[in-house]
Tab-separated table of C-alpha atoms and ligand atoms in Angstrom:
chain	number	residue	atom	x	y	z
A	1	MET	CA	0.000	0.000	0.000
A	2	GLU	CA	3.069	2.240	-0.319
A	3	GLY	CA	2.344	5.672	-1.700
A	4	ALA	CA	-1.407	5.330	-1.027
A	5	THR	CA	-1.551	8.277	1.335
A	6	THR	CA	-4.453	10.418	0.197
A	7	LEU	CA	-8.019	9.202	0.247
A	8	SER	CA	-8.435	9.285	-3.529
A	9	GLU	CA	-5.165	7.391	-4.069
A	10	LEU	CA	-6.167	4.840	-1.472
A	11	LEU	CA	-9.570	4.305	-3.051
A	12	ARG	CA	-7.956	3.791	-6.463
A	13	PHE	CA	-5.441	1.363	-4.996
A	14	ALA	CA	-8.091	-0.622	-3.112
A	15	ARG	CA	-10.365	-0.792	-6.158
A	16	GLY	CA	-7.451	-2.098	-8.238
A	17	ARG	CA	-6.683	-4.838	-5.717
A	18	LEU	CA	-10.323	-5.914	-5.524
A	19	THR	CA	-10.683	-6.123	-9.303
A	20	VAL	CA	-10.814	-9.920	-9.463
A	21	PRO	CA	-13.391	-12.164	-11.150
A	22	TYR	CA	-15.292	-13.116	-7.974
A	23	ILE	CA	-15.926	-9.565	-6.738
A	24	ASP	CA	-18.890	-8.045	-8.586
A	25	ASP	CA	-18.421	-4.395	-7.632
A	26	PRO	CA	-14.804	-3.644	-6.663
A	27	ALA	CA	-15.403	0.131	-6.496
A	28	LEU	CA	-18.245	-0.259	-4.008
A	29	GLU	CA	-16.375	-2.745	-1.815
A	30	ALA	CA	-13.203	-0.617	-1.897
A	31	ARG	CA	-15.226	2.379	-0.713
A	32	MET	CA	-16.942	0.345	2.011
A	33	ILE	CA	-13.633	-0.999	3.346
A	34	VAL	CA	-11.853	2.357	3.227
A	35	GLU	CA	-14.747	4.192	4.871
A	36	HIS	CA	-15.202	1.522	7.539
A	37	PHE	CA	-11.564	1.374	8.653
A	38	SER	CA	-10.671	5.057	8.234
A	39	GLY	CA	-13.835	6.384	9.854
A	40	ILE	CA	-14.297	8.734	6.886
A	41	SER	CA	-17.909	9.302	5.886
A	42	ARG	CA	-19.181	9.313	2.321
A	43	ALA	CA	-19.718	13.092	2.548
A	44	ASP	CA	-16.127	13.656	3.772
A	45	ALA	CA	-14.839	11.491	0.962
A	46	ILE	CA	-16.629	13.610	-1.630
A	47	SER	CA	-15.720	16.981	-0.120
A	48	SER	CA	-12.029	16.284	0.608
A	49	PRO	CA	-10.528	13.555	-1.576
A	50	ASP	CA	-6.991	14.792	-0.812
A	51	ARG	CA	-7.148	14.257	2.939
A	52	LEU	CA	-4.378	12.114	4.361
A	53	ILE	CA	-5.129	8.684	5.782
A	54	PRO	CA	-3.502	7.821	9.145
A	55	ALA	CA	-0.971	4.975	9.119
A	56	GLU	CA	-2.990	2.737	11.467
A	57	ALA	CA	-5.993	2.971	9.156
A	58	LEU	CA	-3.762	1.968	6.225
A	59	VAL	CA	-2.667	-1.150	8.121
A	60	ALA	CA	-6.268	-2.103	8.924
A	61	ILE	CA	-7.362	-1.484	5.328
A	62	ASP	CA	-4.511	-3.585	3.967
A	63	ALA	CA	-5.475	-6.462	6.300
A	64	ALA	CA	-9.139	-6.166	5.241
A	65	LEU	CA	-8.229	-6.232	1.541
A	66	ARG	CA	-6.191	-9.408	2.088
A	67	ARG	CA	-9.110	-11.070	3.876
A	68	ARG	CA	-11.497	-10.064	1.093
A	69	LEU	CA	-9.102	-11.459	-1.520
A	70	ALA	CA	-9.191	-14.728	0.441
A	71	HIS	CA	-12.980	-14.706	-0.286
A	72	GLU	CA	-14.103	-13.621	3.186
A	73	PRO	CA	-17.419	-11.737	2.767
A	74	ILE	CA	-17.185	-8.038	3.463
A	75	HIS	CA	-19.691	-8.042	6.333
A	76	ARG	CA	-17.767	-10.821	8.091
A	77	ILE	CA	-14.648	-8.665	7.848
A	78	PHE	CA	-16.601	-5.828	9.478
A	79	GLY	CA	-18.055	-8.287	12.031
A	80	ARG	CA	-21.550	-6.897	11.608
A	81	ARG	CA	-24.373	-6.691	9.099
A	82	GLU	CA	-27.578	-4.736	8.813
A	83	PHE	CA	-30.786	-6.766	8.798
A	84	TYR	CA	-34.228	-5.179	8.617
A	85	GLY	CA	-32.675	-1.881	9.723
A	86	LEU	CA	-30.941	-3.470	12.737
A	87	ASP	CA	-27.167	-3.469	13.195
A	88	LEU	CA	-26.337	-7.112	14.044
A	89	LEU	CA	-22.998	-8.432	15.263
A	90	LEU	CA	-21.774	-11.617	13.571
A	91	SER	CA	-19.501	-14.338	14.901
A	92	PRO	CA	-17.898	-17.402	13.312
A	93	GLU	CA	-20.813	-19.462	14.741
A	94	THR	CA	-23.559	-17.352	13.132
A	95	LEU	CA	-24.896	-17.333	9.618
A	96	GLU	CA	-24.638	-13.913	8.032
A	97	PRO	CA	-28.306	-12.872	7.817
A	98	ARG	CA	-29.450	-12.365	4.216
A	99	PRO	CA	-31.879	-9.831	2.744
A	100	ASP	CA	-34.047	-12.742	1.486
A	101	THR	CA	-34.861	-13.551	5.112
A	102	GLU	CA	-36.514	-10.152	5.498
A	103	THR	CA	-39.319	-11.707	3.419
A	104	LEU	CA	-40.121	-13.958	6.396
A	105	VAL	CA	-40.159	-10.981	8.777
A	106	GLU	CA	-42.495	-9.044	6.456
A	107	ALA	CA	-44.807	-12.035	6.044
A	108	MET	CA	-45.038	-12.701	9.793
A	109	LEU	CA	-45.525	-9.118	11.013
A	110	PRO	CA	-49.286	-9.015	10.243
A	111	VAL	CA	-49.737	-12.333	12.073
A	112	ILE	CA	-47.924	-10.994	15.133
A	113	SER	CA	-49.936	-7.743	15.074
A	114	GLU	CA	-53.189	-9.644	14.745
A	115	THR	CA	-52.239	-11.871	17.695
A	116	VAL	CA	-51.419	-8.803	19.803
A	117	ALA	CA	-54.774	-7.264	18.863
A	118	ARG	CA	-56.536	-10.471	19.937
A	119	LYS	CA	-54.534	-11.500	23.014
A	120	GLY	CA	-52.668	-8.362	24.095
A	121	GLU	CA	-49.318	-10.122	23.509
A	122	CYS	CA	-47.624	-12.458	21.092
A	123	ARG	CA	-45.164	-15.184	22.039
A	124	ILE	CA	-42.699	-16.014	19.276
A	125	LEU	CA	-40.362	-19.008	18.972
A	126	ASP	CA	-37.447	-18.545	16.540
A	127	LEU	CA	-35.908	-21.933	15.738
A	128	GLY	CA	-32.255	-21.683	14.637
A	129	THR	CA	-31.988	-18.049	15.647
A	130	GLY	CA	-28.321	-17.481	14.660
A	131	THR	CA	-27.660	-13.753	15.219
A	132	GLY	CA	-31.263	-13.448	16.452
A	133	ALA	CA	-32.077	-11.705	13.166
A	134	ILE	CA	-35.690	-12.813	12.650
A	135	ALA	CA	-36.821	-12.645	16.275
A	136	LEU	CA	-35.141	-9.306	16.919
A	137	ALA	CA	-36.561	-7.764	13.747
A	138	LEU	CA	-40.072	-8.830	14.817
A	139	LEU	CA	-39.547	-7.572	18.390
A	140	SER	CA	-38.213	-4.257	17.093
A	141	LYS	CA	-41.493	-3.636	15.289
A	142	ILE	CA	-43.990	-4.968	17.833
A	143	GLU	CA	-43.583	-3.889	21.437
A	144	GLN	CA	-46.079	-6.359	22.888
A	145	ALA	CA	-44.194	-9.358	21.467
A	146	VAL	CA	-41.691	-11.528	23.323
A	147	ALA	CA	-39.421	-14.110	21.717
A	148	THR	CA	-37.466	-17.222	22.569
A	149	GLY	CA	-34.503	-17.777	20.267
A	150	VAL	CA	-33.393	-21.409	19.989
A	151	ASP	CA	-30.112	-22.598	18.581
A	152	ILE	CA	-28.007	-25.715	18.888
A	153	SER	CA	-24.879	-23.555	18.768
A	154	GLU	CA	-23.874	-22.002	22.086
A	155	GLY	CA	-21.704	-19.480	20.236
A	156	ALA	CA	-24.607	-18.343	18.063
A	157	LEU	CA	-26.809	-17.909	21.142
A	158	GLU	CA	-24.173	-15.738	22.812
A	159	THR	CA	-24.144	-13.476	19.768
A	160	ALA	CA	-27.956	-13.395	19.623
A	161	ALA	CA	-28.125	-12.397	23.303
A	162	LEU	CA	-25.486	-9.714	22.740
A	163	ASN	CA	-27.434	-8.357	19.773
A	164	ALA	CA	-30.672	-8.316	21.770
A	165	GLY	CA	-28.993	-6.334	24.561
A	166	ARG	CA	-27.351	-3.834	22.215
A	167	LEU	CA	-30.679	-3.190	20.526
A	168	GLY	CA	-32.509	-2.669	23.828
A	169	LEU	CA	-34.535	-5.860	23.258
A	170	GLY	CA	-32.805	-8.046	25.867
A	171	GLU	CA	-35.756	-8.067	28.261
A	172	ARG	CA	-38.051	-9.502	25.587
A	173	PHE	CA	-35.616	-12.046	24.108
A	174	THR	CA	-34.723	-15.345	25.791
A	175	PRO	CA	-31.947	-17.469	24.257
A	176	VAL	CA	-32.331	-21.235	24.770
A	177	ARG	CA	-29.886	-23.933	23.719
A	178	SER	CA	-31.925	-26.713	22.205
A	179	ASP	CA	-31.958	-29.259	19.408
A	180	TRP	CA	-35.084	-27.800	17.776
A	181	PHE	CA	-37.915	-28.427	20.321
A	182	ALA	CA	-35.979	-30.712	22.713
A	183	ASN	CA	-35.689	-28.101	25.531
A	184	ILE	CA	-38.846	-26.141	24.717
A	185	PHE	CA	-41.768	-26.776	27.053
A	186	GLU	CA	-44.069	-23.786	26.513
A	187	GLN	CA	-46.487	-22.806	23.781
A	188	TYR	CA	-46.066	-20.044	21.220
A	189	ASP	CA	-48.426	-18.038	19.021
A	190	ALA	CA	-45.900	-17.859	16.217
A	191	ILE	CA	-43.075	-20.225	15.323
A	192	VAL	CA	-40.574	-18.871	12.817
A	193	SER	CA	-37.543	-20.558	11.314
A	194	ASN	CA	-34.922	-20.163	8.653
A	195	PRO	CA	-33.444	-23.634	9.110
A	196	PRO	CA	-30.455	-25.132	7.277
A	197	TYR	CA	-31.891	-26.170	3.891
A	198	ILE	CA	-29.025	-26.834	1.493
A	199	PRO	CA	-28.670	-30.488	0.413
A	200	ALA	CA	-25.451	-31.829	1.952
A	201	THR	CA	-24.045	-32.841	-1.413
A	202	HIS	CA	-24.420	-29.265	-2.779
A	203	ILE	CA	-22.393	-27.599	-0.064
A	204	ASP	CA	-18.982	-28.237	-1.580
A	205	SER	CA	-20.076	-26.577	-4.821
A	206	LEU	CA	-21.307	-23.359	-3.147
A	207	GLN	CA	-19.367	-20.144	-3.699
A	208	ALA	CA	-16.306	-19.983	-1.425
A	209	ASP	CA	-17.611	-16.963	0.492
A	210	VAL	CA	-20.621	-19.001	1.679
A	211	ARG	CA	-19.023	-22.460	1.879
A	212	ASP	CA	-15.941	-21.380	3.804
A	213	PHE	CA	-17.354	-18.679	6.077
A	214	ASP	CA	-20.965	-19.486	7.012
A	215	PRO	CA	-20.993	-22.285	9.623
A	216	ARG	CA	-21.747	-25.660	8.049
A	217	GLY	CA	-24.361	-26.371	10.716
A	218	ALA	CA	-26.296	-23.339	9.493
A	219	LEU	CA	-26.351	-24.596	5.897
A	220	ASP	CA	-26.532	-28.391	5.890
A	221	GLY	CA	-30.109	-29.593	5.543
A	222	GLY	CA	-29.218	-33.279	5.224
A	223	GLU	CA	-29.301	-35.465	2.147
A	224	ASP	CA	-32.185	-33.701	0.379
A	225	GLY	CA	-32.003	-30.407	2.306
A	226	LEU	CA	-35.335	-31.061	4.024
A	227	ASP	CA	-34.376	-32.737	7.317
A	228	ALA	CA	-35.107	-29.667	9.455
A	229	TYR	CA	-38.593	-29.207	7.961
A	230	ARG	CA	-39.464	-32.813	8.841
A	231	LEU	CA	-38.290	-32.368	12.430
A	232	ILE	CA	-39.905	-28.944	12.862
A	233	SER	CA	-43.246	-30.037	11.423
A	234	GLU	CA	-43.303	-33.114	13.672
A	235	GLY	CA	-42.274	-31.236	16.812
A	236	ALA	CA	-44.366	-28.112	16.387
A	237	HIS	CA	-47.757	-29.512	17.476
A	238	ARG	CA	-46.659	-29.650	21.118
A	239	CYS	CA	-45.425	-26.033	21.148
A	240	LEU	CA	-47.889	-24.209	18.884
A	241	ALA	CA	-50.726	-22.437	20.719
A	242	ALA	CA	-54.281	-22.885	19.407
A	243	GLY	CA	-54.706	-20.798	16.250
A	244	GLY	CA	-50.940	-20.264	16.040
A	245	THR	CA	-48.940	-19.861	12.830
A	246	ILE	CA	-45.642	-21.348	11.630
A	247	GLY	CA	-43.572	-19.376	9.106
A	248	VAL	CA	-40.519	-20.933	7.466
A	249	GLU	CA	-37.969	-19.776	4.945
A	250	ILE	CA	-37.331	-22.253	2.117
A	251	GLY	CA	-34.918	-22.744	-0.767
A	252	TYR	CA	-36.172	-21.409	-4.126
A	253	ASP	CA	-37.146	-24.901	-5.375
A	254	GLN	CA	-38.532	-26.386	-2.124
A	255	LYS	CA	-42.105	-25.040	-2.055
A	256	ASP	CA	-43.875	-28.243	-3.083
A	257	ALA	CA	-41.667	-30.536	-1.018
A	258	VAL	CA	-41.943	-28.448	2.163
A	259	THR	CA	-45.687	-27.928	1.716
A	260	GLY	CA	-46.077	-31.716	1.411
A	261	ILE	CA	-44.029	-32.334	4.558
A	262	PHE	CA	-46.171	-29.929	6.614
A	263	GLN	CA	-49.436	-31.218	5.134
A	264	ARG	CA	-48.540	-34.786	6.015
A	265	ALA	CA	-47.738	-33.598	9.552
A	266	GLY	CA	-51.250	-32.083	9.890
A	267	TYR	CA	-50.892	-28.468	8.750
A	268	ARG	CA	-52.458	-26.439	5.960
A	269	LEU	CA	-50.677	-23.834	3.881
A	270	ILE	CA	-52.177	-20.410	4.624
A	271	ASN	CA	-49.769	-18.132	2.775
A	272	ALA	CA	-46.698	-18.165	0.539
A	273	ALA	CA	-44.388	-15.269	-0.286
A	274	ARG	CA	-41.640	-14.638	-2.814
A	275	ASP	CA	-38.402	-12.749	-2.278
A	276	LEU	CA	-37.387	-9.618	-4.221
A	277	ALA	CA	-35.924	-11.794	-6.993
A	278	GLY	CA	-39.313	-13.493	-7.442
A	279	ASN	CA	-38.265	-16.827	-5.899
A	280	ASP	CA	-40.511	-18.782	-3.560
A	281	ARG	CA	-39.024	-17.974	-0.159
A	282	VAL	CA	-41.581	-18.212	2.657
A	283	LEU	CA	-44.373	-20.636	3.547
A	284	MET	CA	-46.851	-20.177	6.391
A	285	PHE	CA	-48.899	-22.938	7.991
A	286	GLN	CA	-51.603	-23.463	10.591
A	287	GLU	CA	-52.926	-26.697	11.993
A	288	SER	CA	-55.413	-28.393	9.662
A	289	ARG	CA	-59.105	-28.103	10.509
A	290	PRO	CA	-61.535	-31.059	10.182
A	291	GLU	CA	-62.992	-29.479	7.012
A	292	ASP	CA	-59.517	-29.578	5.374
A	293	ALA	CA	-59.494	-33.392	5.494
B	1	SAM	C1	-29.779	-20.839	8.127
B	1	SAM	S1	-29.248	-20.447	9.770
B	1	SAM	C2	-30.423	-19.177	10.197
B	1	SAM	C3	-29.912	-18.170	11.178
B	1	SAM	C4	-30.842	-16.965	11.390
B	1	SAM	N1	-32.159	-17.384	11.824
B	1	SAM	C5	-30.966	-16.161	10.112
B	1	SAM	O1	-32.001	-16.262	9.433
B	1	SAM	O2	-30.037	-15.421	9.774
B	1	SAM	C6	-29.834	-21.875	10.641
B	1	SAM	C7	-29.576	-21.882	12.142
B	1	SAM	O3	-30.100	-23.101	12.680
B	1	SAM	C8	-29.227	-23.567	13.691
B	1	SAM	N2	-29.441	-25.013	13.839
B	1	SAM	C9	-28.979	-26.006	13.050
B	1	SAM	N3	-29.402	-27.204	13.513
B	1	SAM	C10	-30.132	-26.956	14.613
B	1	SAM	C11	-30.835	-27.789	15.537
B	1	SAM	N4	-30.838	-29.110	15.410
B	1	SAM	N5	-31.503	-27.195	16.556
B	1	SAM	C12	-31.489	-25.850	16.703
B	1	SAM	N6	-30.839	-25.008	15.849
B	1	SAM	C13	-30.177	-25.561	14.827
B	1	SAM	C14	-27.841	-23.196	13.187
B	1	SAM	O4	-26.896	-23.186	14.234
B	1	SAM	C15	-28.113	-21.824	12.560
B	1	SAM	O5	-27.928	-20.795	13.508
């Protein structure tokens, strides 16, 4: 990074280094890295491109560029990612929350509001909570809701609890270590989950930034990718309150298979939603009624 002393020189240098086939927008990522580690805002960058960059920022930027060139996703390098307007900390044990998952939050919000209108509160169970993304997004929008975030990973739960506290939601979020429903003994009005759903045999062919940096336990859905849906649909009856709703994220080609799994377990599909790219992404179920038989 020798000679890269002014902001504009540094940006040019960083963009050049990130110009490799697997980075779609090197200019954007260069700007994000430089701004993040130099503390310079976008407005400062525009108004004073000749400002000098302190040596310690240059060291941090150089280290970040090396990590990015080793395929590490940019938000993992920053250690945080925005989800549904919330600033969430990441850790090696958490999946990096994706914008597609905001589809599940959007789809479930009306259900949570309706439950609050009916019962004065809404109890949410988030299975495989990771950073806490889904539960915390729902809690941030609906004050009368409380959530239990379940994960099998202790490390993920620590990050979820930290995120809840930082966002001022700690009093309404309870982390519980559990293999799906194993340690869950109460009933919930809404069960939400973005479970691992990638077929095990596909994982090695994923892009390196997903395969090597998201935890395998957050991706691997078993042989056909559907193991978690089978377990969740079987276990949910005991923990779903009367009239409650289950909302799950799915892979783009899993709508029919997951609908079949839930129907065979005694649920009916009440809603389906697509993500911004138009892919099937969310399915919502309630327990079947006698007239559905
Ligand atoms: C795809 S990630 C979703 C994380 C987060 N909900 C999100 O949407 O960003 C799946 C999560 O399920 C958790 N998980 C995997 N198997 C589990 C199990 N048997 N019981 C509970 N959680 C599990 C993983 O540790 C991971 O945090």
